[in-house]
PDB file of C-alpha atoms and ligand atoms in Angstrom:
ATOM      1  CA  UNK A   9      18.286   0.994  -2.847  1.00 94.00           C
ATOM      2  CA  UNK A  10      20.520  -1.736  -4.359  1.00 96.00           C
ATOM      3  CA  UNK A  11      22.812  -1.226  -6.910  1.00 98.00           C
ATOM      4  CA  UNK A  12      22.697  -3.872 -10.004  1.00 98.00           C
ATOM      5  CA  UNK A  13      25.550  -4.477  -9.117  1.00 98.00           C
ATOM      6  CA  UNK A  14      25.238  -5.296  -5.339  1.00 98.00           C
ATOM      7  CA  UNK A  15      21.684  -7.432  -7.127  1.00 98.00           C
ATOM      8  CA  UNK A  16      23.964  -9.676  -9.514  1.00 98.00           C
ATOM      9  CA  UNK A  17      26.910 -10.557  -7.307  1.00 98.00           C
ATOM     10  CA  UNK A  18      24.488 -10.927  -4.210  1.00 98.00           C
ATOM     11  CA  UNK A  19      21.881 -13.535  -6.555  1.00 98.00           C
ATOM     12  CA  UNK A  20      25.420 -15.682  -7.990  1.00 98.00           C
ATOM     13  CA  UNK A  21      26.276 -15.943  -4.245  1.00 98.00           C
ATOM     14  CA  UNK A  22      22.780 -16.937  -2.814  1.00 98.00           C
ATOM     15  CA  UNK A  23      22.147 -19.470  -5.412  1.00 98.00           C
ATOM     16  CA  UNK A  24      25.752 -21.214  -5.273  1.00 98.00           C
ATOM     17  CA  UNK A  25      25.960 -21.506  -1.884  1.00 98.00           C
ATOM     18  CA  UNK A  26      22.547 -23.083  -1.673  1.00 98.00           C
ATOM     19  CA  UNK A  27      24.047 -25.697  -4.273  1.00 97.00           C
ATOM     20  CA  UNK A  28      26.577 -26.268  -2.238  1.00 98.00           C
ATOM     21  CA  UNK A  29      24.883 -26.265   0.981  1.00 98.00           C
ATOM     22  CA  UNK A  30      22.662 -29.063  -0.249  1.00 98.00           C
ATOM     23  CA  UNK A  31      25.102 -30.737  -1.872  1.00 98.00           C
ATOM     24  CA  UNK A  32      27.582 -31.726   1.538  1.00 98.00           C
ATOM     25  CA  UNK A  33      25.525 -34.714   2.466  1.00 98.00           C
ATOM     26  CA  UNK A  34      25.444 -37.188  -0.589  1.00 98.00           C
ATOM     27  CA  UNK A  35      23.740 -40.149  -1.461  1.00 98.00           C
ATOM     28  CA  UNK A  36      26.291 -40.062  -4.497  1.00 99.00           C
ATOM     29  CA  UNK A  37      29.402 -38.498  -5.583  1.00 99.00           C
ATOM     30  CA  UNK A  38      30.830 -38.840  -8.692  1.00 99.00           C
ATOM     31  CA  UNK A  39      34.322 -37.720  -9.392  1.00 99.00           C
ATOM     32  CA  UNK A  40      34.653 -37.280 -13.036  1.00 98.00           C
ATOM     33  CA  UNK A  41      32.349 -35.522 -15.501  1.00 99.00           C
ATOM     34  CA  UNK A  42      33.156 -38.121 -18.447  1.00 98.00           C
ATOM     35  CA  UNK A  43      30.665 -40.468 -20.247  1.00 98.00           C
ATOM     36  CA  UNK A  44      30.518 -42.905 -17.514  1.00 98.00           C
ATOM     37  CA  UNK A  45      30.102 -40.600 -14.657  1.00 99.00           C
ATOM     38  CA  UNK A  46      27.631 -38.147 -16.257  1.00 99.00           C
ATOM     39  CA  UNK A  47      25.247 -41.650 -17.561  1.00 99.00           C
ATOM     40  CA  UNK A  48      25.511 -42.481 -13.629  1.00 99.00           C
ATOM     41  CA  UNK A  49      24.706 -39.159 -12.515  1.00 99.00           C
ATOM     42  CA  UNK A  50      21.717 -38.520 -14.807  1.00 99.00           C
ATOM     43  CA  UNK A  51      20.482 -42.372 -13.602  1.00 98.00           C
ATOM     44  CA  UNK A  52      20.759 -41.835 -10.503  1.00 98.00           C
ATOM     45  CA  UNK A  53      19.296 -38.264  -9.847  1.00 98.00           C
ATOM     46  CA  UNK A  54      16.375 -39.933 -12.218  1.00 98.00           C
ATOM     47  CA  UNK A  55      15.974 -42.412  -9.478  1.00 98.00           C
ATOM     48  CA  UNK A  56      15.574 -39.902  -6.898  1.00 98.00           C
ATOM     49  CA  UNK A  57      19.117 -40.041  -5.516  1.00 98.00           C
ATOM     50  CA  UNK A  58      20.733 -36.690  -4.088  1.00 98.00           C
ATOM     51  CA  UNK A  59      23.966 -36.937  -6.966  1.00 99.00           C
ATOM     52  CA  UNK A  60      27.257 -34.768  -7.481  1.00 99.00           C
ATOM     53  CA  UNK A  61      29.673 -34.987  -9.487  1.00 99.00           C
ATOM     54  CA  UNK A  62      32.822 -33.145  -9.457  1.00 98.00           C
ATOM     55  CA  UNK A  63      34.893 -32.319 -12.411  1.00 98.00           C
ATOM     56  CA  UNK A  64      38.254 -30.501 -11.930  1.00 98.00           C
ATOM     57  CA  UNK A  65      38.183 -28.887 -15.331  1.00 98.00           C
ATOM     58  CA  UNK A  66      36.029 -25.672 -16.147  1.00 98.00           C
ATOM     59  CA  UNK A  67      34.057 -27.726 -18.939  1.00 98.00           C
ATOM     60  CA  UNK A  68      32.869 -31.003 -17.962  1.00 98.00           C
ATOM     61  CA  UNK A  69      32.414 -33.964 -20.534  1.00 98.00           C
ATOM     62  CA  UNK A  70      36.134 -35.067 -20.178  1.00 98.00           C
ATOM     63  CA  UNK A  71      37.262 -37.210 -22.928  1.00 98.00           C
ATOM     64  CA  UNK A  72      33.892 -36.861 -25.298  1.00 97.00           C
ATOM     65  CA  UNK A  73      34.413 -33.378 -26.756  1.00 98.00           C
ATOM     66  CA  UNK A  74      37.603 -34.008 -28.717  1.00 97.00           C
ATOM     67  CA  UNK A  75      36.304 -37.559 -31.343  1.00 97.00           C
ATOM     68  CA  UNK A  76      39.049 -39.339 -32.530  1.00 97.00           C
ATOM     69  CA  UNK A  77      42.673 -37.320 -32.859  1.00 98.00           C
ATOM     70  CA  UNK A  78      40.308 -34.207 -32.744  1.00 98.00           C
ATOM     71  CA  UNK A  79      38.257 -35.594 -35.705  1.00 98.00           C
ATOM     72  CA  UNK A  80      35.151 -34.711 -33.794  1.00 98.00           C
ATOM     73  CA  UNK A  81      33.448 -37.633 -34.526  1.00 98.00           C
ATOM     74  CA  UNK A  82      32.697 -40.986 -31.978  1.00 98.00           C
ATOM     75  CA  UNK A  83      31.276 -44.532 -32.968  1.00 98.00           C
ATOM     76  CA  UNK A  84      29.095 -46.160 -30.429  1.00 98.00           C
ATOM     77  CA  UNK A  85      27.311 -49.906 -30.960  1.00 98.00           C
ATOM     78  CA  UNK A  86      24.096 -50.408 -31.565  1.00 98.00           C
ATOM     79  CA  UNK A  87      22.785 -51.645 -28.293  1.00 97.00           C
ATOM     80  CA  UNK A  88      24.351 -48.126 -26.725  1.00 98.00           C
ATOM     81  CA  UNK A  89      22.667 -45.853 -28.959  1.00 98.00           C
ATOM     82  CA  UNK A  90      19.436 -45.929 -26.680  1.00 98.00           C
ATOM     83  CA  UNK A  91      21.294 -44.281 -23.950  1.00 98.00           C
ATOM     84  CA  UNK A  92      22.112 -41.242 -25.781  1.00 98.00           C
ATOM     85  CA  UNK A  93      18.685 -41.244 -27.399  1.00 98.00           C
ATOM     86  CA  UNK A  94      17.590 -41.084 -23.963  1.00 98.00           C
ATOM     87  CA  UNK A  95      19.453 -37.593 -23.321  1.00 98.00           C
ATOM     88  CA  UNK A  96      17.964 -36.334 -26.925  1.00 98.00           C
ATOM     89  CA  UNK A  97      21.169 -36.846 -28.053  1.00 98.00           C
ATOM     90  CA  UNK A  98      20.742 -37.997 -32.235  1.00 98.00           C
ATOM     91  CA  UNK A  99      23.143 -41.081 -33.926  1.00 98.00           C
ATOM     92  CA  UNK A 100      23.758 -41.587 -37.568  1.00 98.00           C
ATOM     93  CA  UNK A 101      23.155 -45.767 -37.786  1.00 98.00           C
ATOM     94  CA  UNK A 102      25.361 -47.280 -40.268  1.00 97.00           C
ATOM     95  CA  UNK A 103      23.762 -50.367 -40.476  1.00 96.00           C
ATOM     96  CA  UNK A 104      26.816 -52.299 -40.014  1.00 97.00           C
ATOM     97  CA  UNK A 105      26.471 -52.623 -36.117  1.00 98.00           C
ATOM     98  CA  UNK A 106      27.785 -49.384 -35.290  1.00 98.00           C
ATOM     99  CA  UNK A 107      26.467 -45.634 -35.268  1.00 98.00           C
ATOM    100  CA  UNK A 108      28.532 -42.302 -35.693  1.00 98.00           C
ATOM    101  CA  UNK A 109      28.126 -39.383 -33.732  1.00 98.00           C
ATOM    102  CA  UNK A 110      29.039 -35.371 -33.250  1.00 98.00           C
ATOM    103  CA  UNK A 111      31.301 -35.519 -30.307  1.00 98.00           C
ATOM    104  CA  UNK A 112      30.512 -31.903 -29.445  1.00 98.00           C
ATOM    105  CA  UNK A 113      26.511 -32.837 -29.587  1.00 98.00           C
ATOM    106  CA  UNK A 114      27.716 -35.494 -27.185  1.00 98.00           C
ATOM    107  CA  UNK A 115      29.722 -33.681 -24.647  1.00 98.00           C
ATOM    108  CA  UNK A 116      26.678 -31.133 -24.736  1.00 98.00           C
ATOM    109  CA  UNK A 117      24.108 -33.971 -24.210  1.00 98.00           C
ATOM    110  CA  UNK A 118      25.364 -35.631 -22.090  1.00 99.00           C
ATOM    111  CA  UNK A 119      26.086 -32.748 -19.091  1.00 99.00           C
ATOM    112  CA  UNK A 120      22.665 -31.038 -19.979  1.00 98.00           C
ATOM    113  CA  UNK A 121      21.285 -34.821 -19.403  1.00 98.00           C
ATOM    114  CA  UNK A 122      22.606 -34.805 -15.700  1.00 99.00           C
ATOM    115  CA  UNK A 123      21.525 -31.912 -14.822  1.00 98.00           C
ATOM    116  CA  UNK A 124      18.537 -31.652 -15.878  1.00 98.00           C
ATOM    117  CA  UNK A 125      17.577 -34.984 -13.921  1.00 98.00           C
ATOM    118  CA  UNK A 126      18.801 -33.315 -11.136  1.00 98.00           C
ATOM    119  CA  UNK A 127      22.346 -34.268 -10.745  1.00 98.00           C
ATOM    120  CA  UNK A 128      24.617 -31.078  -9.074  1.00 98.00           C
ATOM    121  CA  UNK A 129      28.057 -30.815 -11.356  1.00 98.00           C
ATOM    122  CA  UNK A 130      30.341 -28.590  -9.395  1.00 98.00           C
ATOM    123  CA  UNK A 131      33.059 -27.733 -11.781  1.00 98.00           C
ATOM    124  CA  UNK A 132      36.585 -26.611 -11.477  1.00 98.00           C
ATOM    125  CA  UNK A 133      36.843 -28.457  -8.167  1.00 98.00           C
ATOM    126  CA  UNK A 134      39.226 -31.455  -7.396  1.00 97.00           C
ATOM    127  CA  UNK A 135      38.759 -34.572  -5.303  1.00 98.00           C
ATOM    128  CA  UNK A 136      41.882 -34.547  -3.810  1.00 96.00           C
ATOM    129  CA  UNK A 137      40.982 -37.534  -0.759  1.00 98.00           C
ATOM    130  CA  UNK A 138      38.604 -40.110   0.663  1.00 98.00           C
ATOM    131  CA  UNK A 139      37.376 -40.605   3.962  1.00 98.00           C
ATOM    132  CA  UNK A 140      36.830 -44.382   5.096  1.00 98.00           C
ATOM    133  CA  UNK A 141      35.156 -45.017   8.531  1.00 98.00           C
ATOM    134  CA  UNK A 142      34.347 -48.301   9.630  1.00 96.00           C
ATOM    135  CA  UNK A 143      35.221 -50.485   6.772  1.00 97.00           C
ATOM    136  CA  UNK A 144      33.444 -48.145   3.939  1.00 98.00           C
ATOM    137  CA  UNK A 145      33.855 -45.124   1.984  1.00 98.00           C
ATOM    138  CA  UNK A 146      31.840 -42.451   2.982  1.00 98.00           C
ATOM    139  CA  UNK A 147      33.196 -39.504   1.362  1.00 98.00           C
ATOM    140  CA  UNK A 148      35.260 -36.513  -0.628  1.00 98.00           C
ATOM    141  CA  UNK A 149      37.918 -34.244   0.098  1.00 98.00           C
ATOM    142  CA  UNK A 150      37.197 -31.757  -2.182  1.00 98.00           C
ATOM    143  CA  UNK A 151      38.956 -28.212  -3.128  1.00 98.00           C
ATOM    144  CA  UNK A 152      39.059 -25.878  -5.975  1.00 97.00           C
ATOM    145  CA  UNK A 153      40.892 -27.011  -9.425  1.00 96.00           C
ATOM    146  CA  UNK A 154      43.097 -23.500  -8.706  1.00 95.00           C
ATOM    147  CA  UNK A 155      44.281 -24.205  -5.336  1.00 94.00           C
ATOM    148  CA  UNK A 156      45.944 -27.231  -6.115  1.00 88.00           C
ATOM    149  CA  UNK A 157      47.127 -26.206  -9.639  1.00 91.00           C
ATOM    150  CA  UNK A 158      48.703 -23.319  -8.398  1.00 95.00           C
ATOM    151  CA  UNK A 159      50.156 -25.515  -5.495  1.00 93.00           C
ATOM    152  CA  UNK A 160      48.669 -23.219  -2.560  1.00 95.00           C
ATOM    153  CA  UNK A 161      48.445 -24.087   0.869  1.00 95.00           C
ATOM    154  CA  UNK A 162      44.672 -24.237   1.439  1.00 96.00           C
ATOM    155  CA  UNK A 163      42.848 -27.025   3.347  1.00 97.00           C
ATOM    156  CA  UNK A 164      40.062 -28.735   1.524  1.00 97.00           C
ATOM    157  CA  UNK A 165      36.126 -29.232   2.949  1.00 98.00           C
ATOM    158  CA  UNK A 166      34.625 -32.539   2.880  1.00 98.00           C
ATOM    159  CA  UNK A 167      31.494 -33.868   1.342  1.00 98.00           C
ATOM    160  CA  UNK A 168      29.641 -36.868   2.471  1.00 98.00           C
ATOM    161  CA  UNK A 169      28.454 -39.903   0.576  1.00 98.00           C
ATOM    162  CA  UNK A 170      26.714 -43.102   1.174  1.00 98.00           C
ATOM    163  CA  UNK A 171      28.534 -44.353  -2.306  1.00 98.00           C
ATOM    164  CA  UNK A 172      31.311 -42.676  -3.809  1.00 99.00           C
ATOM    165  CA  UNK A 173      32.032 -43.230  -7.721  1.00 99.00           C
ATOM    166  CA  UNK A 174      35.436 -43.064  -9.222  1.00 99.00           C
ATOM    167  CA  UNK A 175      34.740 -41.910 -12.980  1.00 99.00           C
ATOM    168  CA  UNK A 176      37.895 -40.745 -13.547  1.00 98.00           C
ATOM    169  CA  UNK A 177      38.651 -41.870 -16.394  1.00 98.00           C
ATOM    170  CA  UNK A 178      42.504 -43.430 -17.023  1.00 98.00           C
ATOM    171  CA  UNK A 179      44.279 -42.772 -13.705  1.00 97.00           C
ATOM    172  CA  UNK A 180      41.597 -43.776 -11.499  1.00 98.00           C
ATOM    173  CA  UNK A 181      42.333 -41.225  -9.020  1.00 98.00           C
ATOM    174  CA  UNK A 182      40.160 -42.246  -6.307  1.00 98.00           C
ATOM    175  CA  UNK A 183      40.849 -46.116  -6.660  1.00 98.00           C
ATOM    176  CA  UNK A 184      44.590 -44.779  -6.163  1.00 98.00           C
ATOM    177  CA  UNK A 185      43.713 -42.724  -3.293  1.00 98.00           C
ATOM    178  CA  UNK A 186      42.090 -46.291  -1.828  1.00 98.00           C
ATOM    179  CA  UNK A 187      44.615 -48.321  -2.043  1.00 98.00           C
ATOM    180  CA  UNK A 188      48.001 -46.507  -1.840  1.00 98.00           C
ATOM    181  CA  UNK A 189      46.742 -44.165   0.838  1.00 97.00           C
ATOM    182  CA  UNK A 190      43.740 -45.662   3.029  1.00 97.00           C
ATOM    183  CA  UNK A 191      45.622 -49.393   2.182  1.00 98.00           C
ATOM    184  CA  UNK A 192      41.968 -50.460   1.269  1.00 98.00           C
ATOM    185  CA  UNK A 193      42.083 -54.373  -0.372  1.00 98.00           C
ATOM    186  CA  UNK A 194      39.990 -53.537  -3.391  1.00 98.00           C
ATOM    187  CA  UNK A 195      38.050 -56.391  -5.766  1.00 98.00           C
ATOM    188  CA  UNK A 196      40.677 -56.599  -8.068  1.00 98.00           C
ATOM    189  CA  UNK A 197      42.466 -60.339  -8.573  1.00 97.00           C
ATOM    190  CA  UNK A 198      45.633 -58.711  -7.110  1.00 98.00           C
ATOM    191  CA  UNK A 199      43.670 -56.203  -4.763  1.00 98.00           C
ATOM    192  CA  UNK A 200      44.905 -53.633  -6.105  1.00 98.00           C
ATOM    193  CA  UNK A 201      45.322 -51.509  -9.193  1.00 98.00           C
ATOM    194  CA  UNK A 202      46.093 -53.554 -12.109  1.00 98.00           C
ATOM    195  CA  UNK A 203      47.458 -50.991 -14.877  1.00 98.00           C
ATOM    196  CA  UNK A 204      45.763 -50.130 -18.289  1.00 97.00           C
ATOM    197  CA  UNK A 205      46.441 -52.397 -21.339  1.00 98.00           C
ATOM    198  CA  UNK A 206      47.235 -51.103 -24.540  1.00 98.00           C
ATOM    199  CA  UNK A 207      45.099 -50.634 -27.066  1.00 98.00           C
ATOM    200  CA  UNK A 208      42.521 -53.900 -28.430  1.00 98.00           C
ATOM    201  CA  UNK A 209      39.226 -52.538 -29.178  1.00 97.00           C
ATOM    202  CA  UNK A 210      37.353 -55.652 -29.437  1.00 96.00           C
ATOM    203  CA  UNK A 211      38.815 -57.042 -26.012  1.00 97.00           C
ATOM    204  CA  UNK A 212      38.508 -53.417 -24.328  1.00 97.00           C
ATOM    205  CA  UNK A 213      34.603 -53.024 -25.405  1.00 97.00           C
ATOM    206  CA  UNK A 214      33.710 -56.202 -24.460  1.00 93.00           C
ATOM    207  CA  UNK A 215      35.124 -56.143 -20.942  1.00 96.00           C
ATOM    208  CA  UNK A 216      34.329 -52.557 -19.715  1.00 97.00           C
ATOM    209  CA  UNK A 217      30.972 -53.586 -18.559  1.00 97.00           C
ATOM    210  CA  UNK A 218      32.456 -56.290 -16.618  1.00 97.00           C
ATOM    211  CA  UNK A 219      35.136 -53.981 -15.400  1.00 98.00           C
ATOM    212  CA  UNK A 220      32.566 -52.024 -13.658  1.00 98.00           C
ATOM    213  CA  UNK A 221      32.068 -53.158 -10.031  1.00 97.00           C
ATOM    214  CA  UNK A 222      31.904 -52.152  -6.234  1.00 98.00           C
ATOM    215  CA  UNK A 223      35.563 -52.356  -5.266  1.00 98.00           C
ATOM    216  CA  UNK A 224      34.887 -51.942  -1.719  1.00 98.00           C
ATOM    217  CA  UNK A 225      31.777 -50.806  -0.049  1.00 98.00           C
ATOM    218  CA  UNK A 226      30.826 -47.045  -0.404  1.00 98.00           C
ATOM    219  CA  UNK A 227      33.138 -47.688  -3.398  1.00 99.00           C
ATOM    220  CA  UNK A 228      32.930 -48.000  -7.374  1.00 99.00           C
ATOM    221  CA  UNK A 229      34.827 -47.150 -10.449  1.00 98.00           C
ATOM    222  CA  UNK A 230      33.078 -46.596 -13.586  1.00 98.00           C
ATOM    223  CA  UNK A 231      34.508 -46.392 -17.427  1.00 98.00           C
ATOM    224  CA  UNK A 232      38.083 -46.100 -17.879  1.00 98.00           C
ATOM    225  CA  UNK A 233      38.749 -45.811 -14.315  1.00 98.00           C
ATOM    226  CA  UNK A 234      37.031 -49.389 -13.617  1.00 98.00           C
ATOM    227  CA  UNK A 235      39.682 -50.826 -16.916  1.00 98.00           C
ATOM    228  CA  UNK A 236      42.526 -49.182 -15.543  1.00 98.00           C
ATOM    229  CA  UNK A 237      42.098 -51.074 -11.939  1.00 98.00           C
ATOM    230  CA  UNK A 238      40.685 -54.417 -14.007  1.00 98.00           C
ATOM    231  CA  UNK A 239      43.658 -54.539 -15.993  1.00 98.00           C
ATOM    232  CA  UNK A 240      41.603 -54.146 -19.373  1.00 98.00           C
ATOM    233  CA  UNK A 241      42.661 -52.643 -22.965  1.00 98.00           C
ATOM    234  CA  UNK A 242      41.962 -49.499 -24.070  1.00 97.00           C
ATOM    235  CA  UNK A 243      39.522 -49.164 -26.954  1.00 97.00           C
ATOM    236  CA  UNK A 244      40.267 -45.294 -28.890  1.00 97.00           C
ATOM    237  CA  UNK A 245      37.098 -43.381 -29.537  1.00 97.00           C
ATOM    238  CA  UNK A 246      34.617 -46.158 -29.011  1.00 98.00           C
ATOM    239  CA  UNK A 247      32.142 -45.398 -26.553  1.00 98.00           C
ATOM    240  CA  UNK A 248      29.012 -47.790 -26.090  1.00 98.00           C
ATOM    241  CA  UNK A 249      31.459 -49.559 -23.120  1.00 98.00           C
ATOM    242  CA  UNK A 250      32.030 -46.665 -21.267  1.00 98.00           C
ATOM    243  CA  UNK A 251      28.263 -45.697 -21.664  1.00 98.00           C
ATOM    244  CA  UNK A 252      27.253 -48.835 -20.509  1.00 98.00           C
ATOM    245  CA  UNK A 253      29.561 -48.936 -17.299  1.00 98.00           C
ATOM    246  CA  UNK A 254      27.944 -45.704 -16.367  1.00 98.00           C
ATOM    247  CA  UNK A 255      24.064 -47.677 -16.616  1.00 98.00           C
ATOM    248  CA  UNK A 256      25.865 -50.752 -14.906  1.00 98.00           C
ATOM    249  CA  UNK A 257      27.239 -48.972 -12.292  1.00 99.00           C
ATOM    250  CA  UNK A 258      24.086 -46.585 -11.468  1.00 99.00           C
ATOM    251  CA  UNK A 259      22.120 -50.064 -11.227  1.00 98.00           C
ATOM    252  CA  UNK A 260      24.577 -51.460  -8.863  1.00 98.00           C
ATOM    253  CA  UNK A 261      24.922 -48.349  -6.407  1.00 98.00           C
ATOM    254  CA  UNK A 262      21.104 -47.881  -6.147  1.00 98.00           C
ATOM    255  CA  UNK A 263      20.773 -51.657  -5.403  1.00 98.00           C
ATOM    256  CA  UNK A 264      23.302 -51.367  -2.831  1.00 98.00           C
ATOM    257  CA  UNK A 265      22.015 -48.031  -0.906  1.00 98.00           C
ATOM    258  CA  UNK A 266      17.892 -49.465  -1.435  1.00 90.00           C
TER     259      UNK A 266
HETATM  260  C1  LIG B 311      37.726 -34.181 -10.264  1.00 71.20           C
HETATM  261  C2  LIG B 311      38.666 -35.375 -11.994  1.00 71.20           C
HETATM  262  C3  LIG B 311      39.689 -35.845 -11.147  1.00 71.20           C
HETATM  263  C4  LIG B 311      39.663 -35.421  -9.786  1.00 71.20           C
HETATM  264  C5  LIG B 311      40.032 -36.671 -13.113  1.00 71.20           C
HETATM  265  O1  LIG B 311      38.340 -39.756 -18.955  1.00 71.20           O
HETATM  266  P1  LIG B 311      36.894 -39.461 -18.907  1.00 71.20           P
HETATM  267  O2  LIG B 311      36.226 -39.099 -20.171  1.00 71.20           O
HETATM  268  O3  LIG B 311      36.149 -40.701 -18.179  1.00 71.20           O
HETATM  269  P2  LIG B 311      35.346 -41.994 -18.684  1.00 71.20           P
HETATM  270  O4  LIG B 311      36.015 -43.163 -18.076  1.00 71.20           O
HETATM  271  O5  LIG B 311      33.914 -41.812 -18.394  1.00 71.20           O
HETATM  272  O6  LIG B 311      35.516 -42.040 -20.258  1.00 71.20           O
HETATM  273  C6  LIG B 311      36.725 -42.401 -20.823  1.00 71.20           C
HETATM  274  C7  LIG B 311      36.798 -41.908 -22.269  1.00 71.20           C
HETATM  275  O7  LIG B 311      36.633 -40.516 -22.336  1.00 71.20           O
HETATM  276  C8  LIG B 311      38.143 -42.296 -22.792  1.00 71.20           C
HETATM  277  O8  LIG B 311      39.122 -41.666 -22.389  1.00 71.20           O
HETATM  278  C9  LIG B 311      38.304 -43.421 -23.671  1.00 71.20           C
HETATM  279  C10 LIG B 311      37.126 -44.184 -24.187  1.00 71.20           C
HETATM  280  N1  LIG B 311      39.527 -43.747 -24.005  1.00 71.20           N
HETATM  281  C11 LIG B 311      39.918 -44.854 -24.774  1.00 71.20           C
HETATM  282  C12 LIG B 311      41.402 -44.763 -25.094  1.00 71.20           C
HETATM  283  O9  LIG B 311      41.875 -45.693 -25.761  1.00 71.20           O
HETATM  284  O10 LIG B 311      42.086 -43.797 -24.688  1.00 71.20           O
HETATM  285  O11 LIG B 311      36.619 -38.303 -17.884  1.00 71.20           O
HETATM  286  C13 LIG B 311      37.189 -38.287 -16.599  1.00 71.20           C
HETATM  287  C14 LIG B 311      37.001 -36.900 -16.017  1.00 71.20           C
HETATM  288  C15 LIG B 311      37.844 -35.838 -16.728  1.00 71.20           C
HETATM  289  O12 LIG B 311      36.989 -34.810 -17.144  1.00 71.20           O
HETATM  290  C16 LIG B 311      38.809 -35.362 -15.657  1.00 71.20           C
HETATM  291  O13 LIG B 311      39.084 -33.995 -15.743  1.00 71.20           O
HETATM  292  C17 LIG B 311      38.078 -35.700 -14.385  1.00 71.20           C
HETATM  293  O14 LIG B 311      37.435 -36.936 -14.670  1.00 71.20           O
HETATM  294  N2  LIG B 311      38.911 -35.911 -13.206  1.00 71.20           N
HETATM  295  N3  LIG B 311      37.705 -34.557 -11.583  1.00 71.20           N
HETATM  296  N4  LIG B 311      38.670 -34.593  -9.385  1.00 71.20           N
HETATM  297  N5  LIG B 311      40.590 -35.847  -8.900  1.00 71.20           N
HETATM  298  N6  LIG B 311      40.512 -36.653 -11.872  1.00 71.20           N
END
């Protein structure tokens, strides 16, 4: 007879590696469990789309959780408060255009959200590389957060991907991976990554949306990531922009792959 012990580990071990097992052949995958990737992921798995996202840190939400200078507190605009209403997630309207928020209530929200329209988040795991075959992106070189942390020698196992999403937030990590490793031409005006600007709320809100593209095809960037290769301003705890990239770009990958 089994143990409860040999019961617990064996039922962890039987239900991950069926996640993972159906999670090496994408439709999506989103690196990045921040506010634009997770609004992708829970559009996309809504639309019926097989959806991962990877997040390298143990808890997902990336730059949600912590408000302004750990106030925990966000602001989003009017005409972005729908999309956390959508997740159940409740706003405090101040009538002057804007809405306050719990960041924590937000972080929460908005990875329950995903998941529970079917998104997979696998977290603690890195992107660490792209494949490109035949003029598109078709998927993730993924390993454990550890490994590379800890700087060990351990090869990586690849996930496919009919579009990947780079949701990484300020360093655009995949973008980077694109163009300084693969020497992909991305739609940028120079091509390539245009750097951050500083911070201009106004300017940065209104030009995230616009930001948020295919760069090349298989290939997107979403929220900070798509301002950092844009060459658009930051905007401090704002977050109706980065919301809105997410619903922007989840409307442009399921165009592309329909
Ligand atoms: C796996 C990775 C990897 C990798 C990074 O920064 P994020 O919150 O992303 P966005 O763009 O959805 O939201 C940006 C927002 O939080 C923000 O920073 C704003 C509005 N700033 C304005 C300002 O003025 O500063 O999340 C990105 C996530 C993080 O959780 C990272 O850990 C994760 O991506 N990540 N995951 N593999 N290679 N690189």
């Amino acid at each position: 007879m089994e143990t409860m012990e040999e019961t617990i580990s064996g039922a962890i071990v039987r239900a991950f590696f069926a996640k993972l097992q159906g999670s090496l052949a994408l439709d999506v995958g989103i690196v990045g469990a921040g506010p634009s990737g997770l609004v992708a992921a829970r559009c996309l798995a809504k639309a019926g789309l097989k959806v991962a996202v990877f997040e390298s840190k143990l808890a997902p939400g990336g730059g949600t959780w912590g408000g302004g200078m750990l106030f925990n507190e966000v602001v989003v605009q009017d005409d972005a408060a729908p999309i956390l209403h959508d997740f159940g997630i409740r706003t405090q309207p101040l009538g002057n255009g804007y809405h306050t928020l719990d960041s924590v209530e937000m972080a929460s929200g908005l990875i329950f959200g995903a998941r529970q329209a079917g998104a997979t988040i696998f977290n603690a795991m890195s992107v660490e590389d792209i494949c490109v075959r035949e003029g598109k992106v078709c998927g993730l070189v993924v390993n454990w957060c550890p490994v590379r942390r800890l700087d060990m020698h351990v090869d990586p196992i690849v996930f496919t991907a009919r579009a990947v999403l780079d949701g990484t937030g300020h360093p655009s990590e995949i973008v980077r991976k694109a163009v300084d490793k693969a020497g992909l031409k991305v739609d940028s005006p120079t091509g390539g990554i245009m750097g951050e600007k500083p911070m201009w709320m106004e300017d940065g809100e209104r030009t995230t949306v616009a930001n948020t593209k295919r760069l090349y095809p298989g290939l997107y960037a979403s929220g900070m990531a798509a301002n950092n290769v844009q060459g658009g301003f930051r905007m401090g705890p704002i977050f109706g922009g980065m919301l809105k990239s997410g619903q922007k770009v989840a409307q442009l990958i399921l165009e592309d792959l329909r």
